[in-house]
Short mmCIF file of N, CA, C and O in Angstrom, two decimals:
data_model
loop_
_atom_site.label_atom_id
_atom_site.label_comp_id
_atom_site.label_asym_id
_atom_site.label_seq_id
_atom_site.Cartn_x
_atom_site.Cartn_y
_atom_site.Cartn_z
N ASP A 1 0.79 -1.12 -0.18
CA ASP A 1 -0.07 0.05 -0.15
C ASP A 1 0.95 1.34 -0.02
O ASP A 1 1.54 1.08 1.01
N HIS A 2 0.74 2.05 -0.99
CA HIS A 2 1.34 3.24 -1.00
C HIS A 2 0.08 4.75 -0.67
O HIS A 2 -0.79 4.80 -0.58
N ARG A 3 0.98 4.97 0.61
CA ARG A 3 1.14 6.27 1.29
C ARG A 3 0.82 7.53 0.38
O ARG A 3 2.42 8.09 -0.21
N TYR A 4 0.49 8.84 0.09
CA TYR A 4 0.65 9.63 -0.51
C TYR A 4 0.84 11.06 0.57
O TYR A 4 0.13 11.24 1.44
N ASP A 5 1.55 11.80 0.02
CA ASP A 5 1.67 12.94 1.04
C ASP A 5 1.23 14.11 0.67
O ASP A 5 1.08 14.35 -0.95
N ILE A 6 0.30 15.21 1.43
CA ILE A 6 -0.38 16.65 1.04
C ILE A 6 0.48 17.12 -0.21
O ILE A 6 1.97 17.46 -0.19
N ASN A 7 0.13 18.14 -0.94
CA ASN A 7 0.71 18.71 -1.56
C ASN A 7 1.42 17.50 -3.50
O ASN A 7 1.79 18.07 -4.40
N GLU A 8 1.08 15.89 -2.80
CA GLU A 8 2.24 15.43 -3.56
C GLU A 8 1.46 15.44 -5.05
O GLU A 8 -0.01 15.65 -5.28
N LEU A 9 1.52 15.30 -6.30
CA LEU A 9 0.88 15.68 -7.79
C LEU A 9 0.90 13.93 -7.62
O LEU A 9 1.86 13.22 -7.99
N VAL A 10 -0.55 13.48 -8.56
CA VAL A 10 -0.53 12.56 -8.91
C VAL A 10 -1.69 12.37 -10.33
O VAL A 10 -2.27 13.76 -10.75
N GLY A 11 -1.67 10.98 -10.65
CA GLY A 11 -2.59 11.00 -12.05
C GLY A 11 -3.77 10.15 -11.23
O GLY A 11 -3.28 9.16 -10.63
N ILE A 12 -4.47 9.77 -12.06
CA ILE A 12 -5.97 9.18 -11.51
C ILE A 12 -6.38 8.39 -12.82
O ILE A 12 -6.50 8.97 -13.89
N LYS A 13 -6.51 6.71 -12.21
CA LYS A 13 -7.13 6.24 -13.44
C LYS A 13 -8.37 6.58 -13.36
O LYS A 13 -8.71 6.51 -12.42
N PRO A 14 -9.05 6.62 -14.95
CA PRO A 14 -10.30 6.67 -15.20
C PRO A 14 -10.98 4.99 -14.59
O PRO A 14 -10.94 4.83 -14.91
N THR A 15 -12.26 5.85 -14.05
CA THR A 15 -12.84 4.69 -13.34
C THR A 15 -14.82 4.98 -14.19
O THR A 15 -15.44 4.22 -13.62
N GLN A 16 -14.45 5.64 -14.88
CA GLN A 16 -15.92 5.45 -16.05
C GLN A 16 -15.99 6.26 -17.68
O GLN A 16 -14.52 6.62 -17.44
N TYR A 17 -16.63 4.79 -18.12
CA TYR A 17 -15.99 5.07 -19.71
C TYR A 17 -17.43 5.29 -20.15
O TYR A 17 -18.44 4.80 -19.47
N GLY A 18 -18.01 6.25 -21.32
CA GLY A 18 -19.15 6.72 -21.52
C GLY A 18 -18.79 7.23 -23.20
O GLY A 18 -17.75 7.63 -23.56
N ALA A 19 -19.62 7.97 -23.77
CA ALA A 19 -19.42 8.76 -24.62
C ALA A 19 -18.88 10.04 -24.25
O ALA A 19 -19.02 10.71 -23.41
N GLY A 20 -17.98 10.63 -25.22
CA GLY A 20 -17.20 11.64 -24.82
C GLY A 20 -15.70 11.79 -23.85
O GLY A 20 -15.23 12.52 -23.65
N LEU A 21 -15.72 10.53 -23.16
CA LEU A 21 -14.62 9.90 -22.39
C LEU A 21 -13.66 9.73 -23.42
O LEU A 21 -13.63 8.42 -24.13
N LYS A 22 -12.14 10.03 -23.31
CA LYS A 22 -11.16 9.00 -23.99
C LYS A 22 -11.07 7.86 -23.11
O LYS A 22 -10.46 7.97 -21.96
N LEU A 23 -11.54 6.63 -24.46
CA LEU A 23 -11.07 5.76 -23.87
C LEU A 23 -9.66 4.99 -23.77
O LEU A 23 -9.36 4.40 -23.02
N SER A 24 -8.92 5.83 -24.27
CA SER A 24 -7.27 5.64 -24.38
C SER A 24 -6.44 6.29 -23.33
O SER A 24 -5.37 6.03 -23.06
N ALA A 25 -6.81 7.32 -22.63
CA ALA A 25 -6.16 7.67 -21.52
C ALA A 25 -5.92 6.76 -20.66
O ALA A 25 -6.92 6.20 -19.68
N LYS A 26 -4.95 6.84 -20.40
CA LYS A 26 -4.46 5.83 -19.09
C LYS A 26 -4.39 6.49 -17.79
O LYS A 26 -4.67 6.03 -16.52
N LEU A 27 -4.14 8.11 -17.65
CA LEU A 27 -4.46 8.41 -16.29
C LEU A 27 -5.05 10.22 -16.55
O LEU A 27 -4.45 10.30 -17.57
N PHE A 28 -5.39 10.69 -15.62
CA PHE A 28 -5.90 11.87 -15.87
C PHE A 28 -4.93 12.54 -14.88
O PHE A 28 -4.94 12.48 -13.63
N GLY A 29 -4.57 14.20 -15.60
CA GLY A 29 -3.94 14.57 -13.96
C GLY A 29 -3.22 15.89 -14.98
O GLY A 29 -3.65 15.96 -16.14
N PRO A 30 -2.17 16.47 -14.60
CA PRO A 30 -2.23 15.98 -12.78
C PRO A 30 -3.05 16.54 -11.78
O PRO A 30 -3.89 17.64 -12.04
N TYR A 31 -3.05 15.49 -10.36
CA TYR A 31 -3.81 16.36 -9.42
C TYR A 31 -2.62 16.82 -8.55
O TYR A 31 -1.98 15.73 -8.49
N GLU A 32 -3.51 17.82 -7.79
CA GLU A 32 -2.81 17.80 -6.02
C GLU A 32 -2.94 17.29 -4.80
O GLU A 32 -4.45 17.83 -5.34
N ILE A 33 -2.69 16.83 -3.63
CA ILE A 33 -3.19 15.87 -2.71
C ILE A 33 -3.13 17.16 -2.33
O ILE A 33 -2.67 18.05 -1.44
N VAL A 34 -4.61 16.86 -1.81
CA VAL A 34 -5.06 18.17 -1.24
C VAL A 34 -5.82 17.85 0.57
O VAL A 34 -4.95 18.71 1.70
N ARG A 35 -5.96 16.31 0.81
CA ARG A 35 -5.76 16.01 2.11
C ARG A 35 -6.26 14.21 2.37
O ARG A 35 -7.05 14.04 1.45
N ARG A 36 -5.63 14.27 3.63
CA ARG A 36 -5.65 12.51 3.78
C ARG A 36 -7.34 12.20 4.37
O ARG A 36 -7.13 12.84 5.24
N ILE A 37 -8.28 11.56 4.00
CA ILE A 37 -9.68 11.48 4.51
C ILE A 37 -9.89 10.40 5.18
O ILE A 37 -10.11 10.01 6.41
N ALA A 38 -8.87 9.22 4.78
CA ALA A 38 -8.60 8.22 5.51
C ALA A 38 -7.42 7.16 5.29
O ALA A 38 -6.99 7.90 4.34
N LEU A 39 -7.39 6.13 5.42
CA LEU A 39 -5.46 5.83 5.34
C LEU A 39 -5.65 5.64 3.63
O LEU A 39 -4.73 6.12 3.46
N GLU A 40 -6.53 4.83 2.85
CA GLU A 40 -6.41 4.75 1.50
C GLU A 40 -7.60 5.61 1.21
O GLU A 40 -7.35 5.32 -0.49
N ARG A 41 -7.95 7.08 1.36
CA ARG A 41 -8.87 8.26 0.45
C ARG A 41 -8.10 9.42 0.55
O ARG A 41 -7.21 9.66 1.83
N TYR A 42 -8.64 10.16 -0.35
CA TYR A 42 -7.77 11.33 -0.75
C TYR A 42 -8.59 12.40 -0.91
O TYR A 42 -9.72 12.08 -2.30
N GLU A 43 -8.60 14.24 -0.76
CA GLU A 43 -9.27 14.45 -1.74
C GLU A 43 -7.93 14.98 -2.57
O GLU A 43 -6.86 15.70 -2.15
N VAL A 44 -8.60 15.32 -3.74
CA VAL A 44 -7.01 15.80 -4.46
C VAL A 44 -7.57 17.02 -5.76
O VAL A 44 -9.18 17.18 -5.69
N GLU A 45 -7.21 18.00 -5.80
CA GLU A 45 -7.50 19.59 -7.01
C GLU A 45 -6.72 18.99 -8.00
O GLU A 45 -5.49 18.50 -7.82
N LYS A 46 -8.11 19.03 -9.16
CA LYS A 46 -7.07 19.36 -10.84
C LYS A 46 -6.22 20.72 -11.06
O LYS A 46 -6.39 21.67 -10.49
N ILE A 47 -5.34 20.42 -11.27
CA ILE A 47 -3.91 21.41 -11.63
C ILE A 47 -4.81 21.55 -13.17
O ILE A 47 -3.96 20.92 -14.06
N GLU A 48 -5.05 23.46 -12.86
CA GLU A 48 -5.58 23.48 -14.83
C GLU A 48 -5.12 25.26 -14.55
O GLU A 48 -4.23 25.65 -14.02
N ASP A 49 -5.00 25.47 -15.48
CA ASP A 49 -4.64 26.68 -16.38
C ASP A 49 -5.32 27.60 -16.31
O ASP A 49 -4.91 29.13 -15.70
N ASN A 50 -6.81 27.78 -15.66
CA ASN A 50 -7.61 28.43 -15.61
C ASN A 50 -8.07 28.37 -14.69
O ASN A 50 -7.76 27.95 -13.42
N GLU A 51 -9.27 29.40 -13.94
CA GLU A 51 -9.15 29.84 -12.79
C GLU A 51 -10.61 28.80 -11.43
O GLU A 51 -10.73 28.33 -10.43
N ARG A 52 -10.90 27.69 -12.65
CA ARG A 52 -11.65 27.06 -12.28
C ARG A 52 -10.87 25.71 -11.62
O ARG A 52 -10.48 24.98 -12.06
N SER A 53 -11.60 25.68 -9.99
CA SER A 53 -10.89 24.27 -9.12
C SER A 53 -11.67 23.60 -9.63
O SER A 53 -13.38 23.29 -9.43
N ARG A 54 -11.22 21.93 -9.11
CA ARG A 54 -11.53 20.82 -9.65
C ARG A 54 -11.70 20.39 -8.50
O ARG A 54 -10.33 19.60 -8.68
N ARG A 55 -12.25 19.84 -7.73
CA ARG A 55 -11.78 19.01 -6.46
C ARG A 55 -12.22 17.40 -6.50
O ARG A 55 -14.24 17.75 -7.08
N THR A 56 -12.09 16.72 -6.36
CA THR A 56 -12.24 15.38 -5.86
C THR A 56 -11.63 14.32 -5.27
O THR A 56 -11.03 14.87 -4.39
N MET A 57 -12.72 13.25 -4.76
CA MET A 57 -12.10 12.25 -3.95
C MET A 57 -12.01 10.78 -4.53
O MET A 57 -12.41 10.58 -6.05
N THR A 58 -10.53 10.96 -4.03
CA THR A 58 -10.11 8.90 -4.52
C THR A 58 -9.91 8.02 -3.73
O THR A 58 -9.48 8.46 -2.53
N ILE A 59 -9.20 7.10 -4.36
CA ILE A 59 -8.80 6.24 -3.43
C ILE A 59 -7.33 5.70 -3.80
O ILE A 59 -6.80 5.47 -5.06
N ALA A 60 -5.89 5.27 -3.08
CA ALA A 60 -4.49 4.94 -3.35
C ALA A 60 -4.75 4.09 -4.95
O ALA A 60 -3.76 3.93 -6.27
N GLU A 61 -5.66 2.95 -4.49
CA GLU A 61 -5.29 1.88 -5.29
C GLU A 61 -6.04 2.73 -7.22
O GLU A 61 -4.98 2.04 -7.78
N PHE A 62 -6.60 3.94 -7.31
CA PHE A 62 -6.64 4.56 -8.45
C PHE A 62 -5.38 5.08 -8.72
O PHE A 62 -5.75 6.00 -10.05
N MET A 63 -4.71 5.57 -7.90
CA MET A 63 -3.57 6.89 -8.35
C MET A 63 -2.22 6.49 -8.44
O MET A 63 -1.61 5.27 -8.11
N LYS A 64 -1.33 7.06 -9.03
CA LYS A 64 -0.06 6.51 -9.39
C LYS A 64 0.60 8.07 -9.72
O LYS A 64 0.29 9.17 -9.83
N ASN A 65 2.00 8.12 -8.70
CA ASN A 65 2.80 9.30 -8.75
C ASN A 65 2.48 9.71 -9.57
O ASN A 65 3.02 9.07 -10.92
N TRP A 66 2.68 11.01 -10.34
CA TRP A 66 3.00 11.82 -11.68
C TRP A 66 3.67 12.23 -12.43
O TRP A 66 4.89 12.36 -11.37
N ASN A 67 3.83 11.65 -13.40
CA ASN A 67 5.30 12.05 -14.22
C ASN A 67 4.73 13.12 -15.67
O ASN A 67 3.72 12.42 -16.15
N PRO A 68 5.51 13.90 -16.14
CA PRO A 68 5.35 14.61 -17.13
C PRO A 68 4.79 13.90 -18.03
O PRO A 68 4.32 14.47 -18.75
N SER A 69 5.83 12.63 -18.17
CA SER A 69 5.59 12.10 -19.83
C SER A 69 4.20 11.93 -19.81
O SER A 69 3.69 11.37 -20.66
N PHE A 70 3.09 11.22 -18.93
CA PHE A 70 1.60 11.05 -18.62
C PHE A 70 1.08 12.02 -19.69
O PHE A 70 0.26 11.22 -20.80
N GLU A 71 1.07 13.20 -20.23
CA GLU A 71 0.68 13.96 -21.03
C GLU A 71 0.95 13.94 -22.00
O GLU A 71 -0.23 13.84 -22.89
N ALA A 72 1.77 13.35 -22.30
CA ALA A 72 2.52 12.63 -23.91
C ALA A 72 1.11 11.67 -24.92
O ALA A 72 1.00 11.50 -25.67
N GLU A 73 0.78 10.80 -23.48
CA GLU A 73 0.03 9.21 -23.88
C GLU A 73 -1.24 9.94 -24.79
O GLU A 73 -1.81 10.72 -24.01
#
């Protein structure tokens, strides 16, 4: 089990598929860890260039440390 730290950047595996969603995306992100809610649950915030903030909750199982090369995939 991997524990993530506050402010750490992560990618999140897609958990929903459907019309308009990229099936080829392996990870969405980067997201910044905002807080640890429980042992394996985290609140994360999407890092974007615009002023709109997007927060969500996820579990460690669906996260991976962010690498800038993920954006090229």
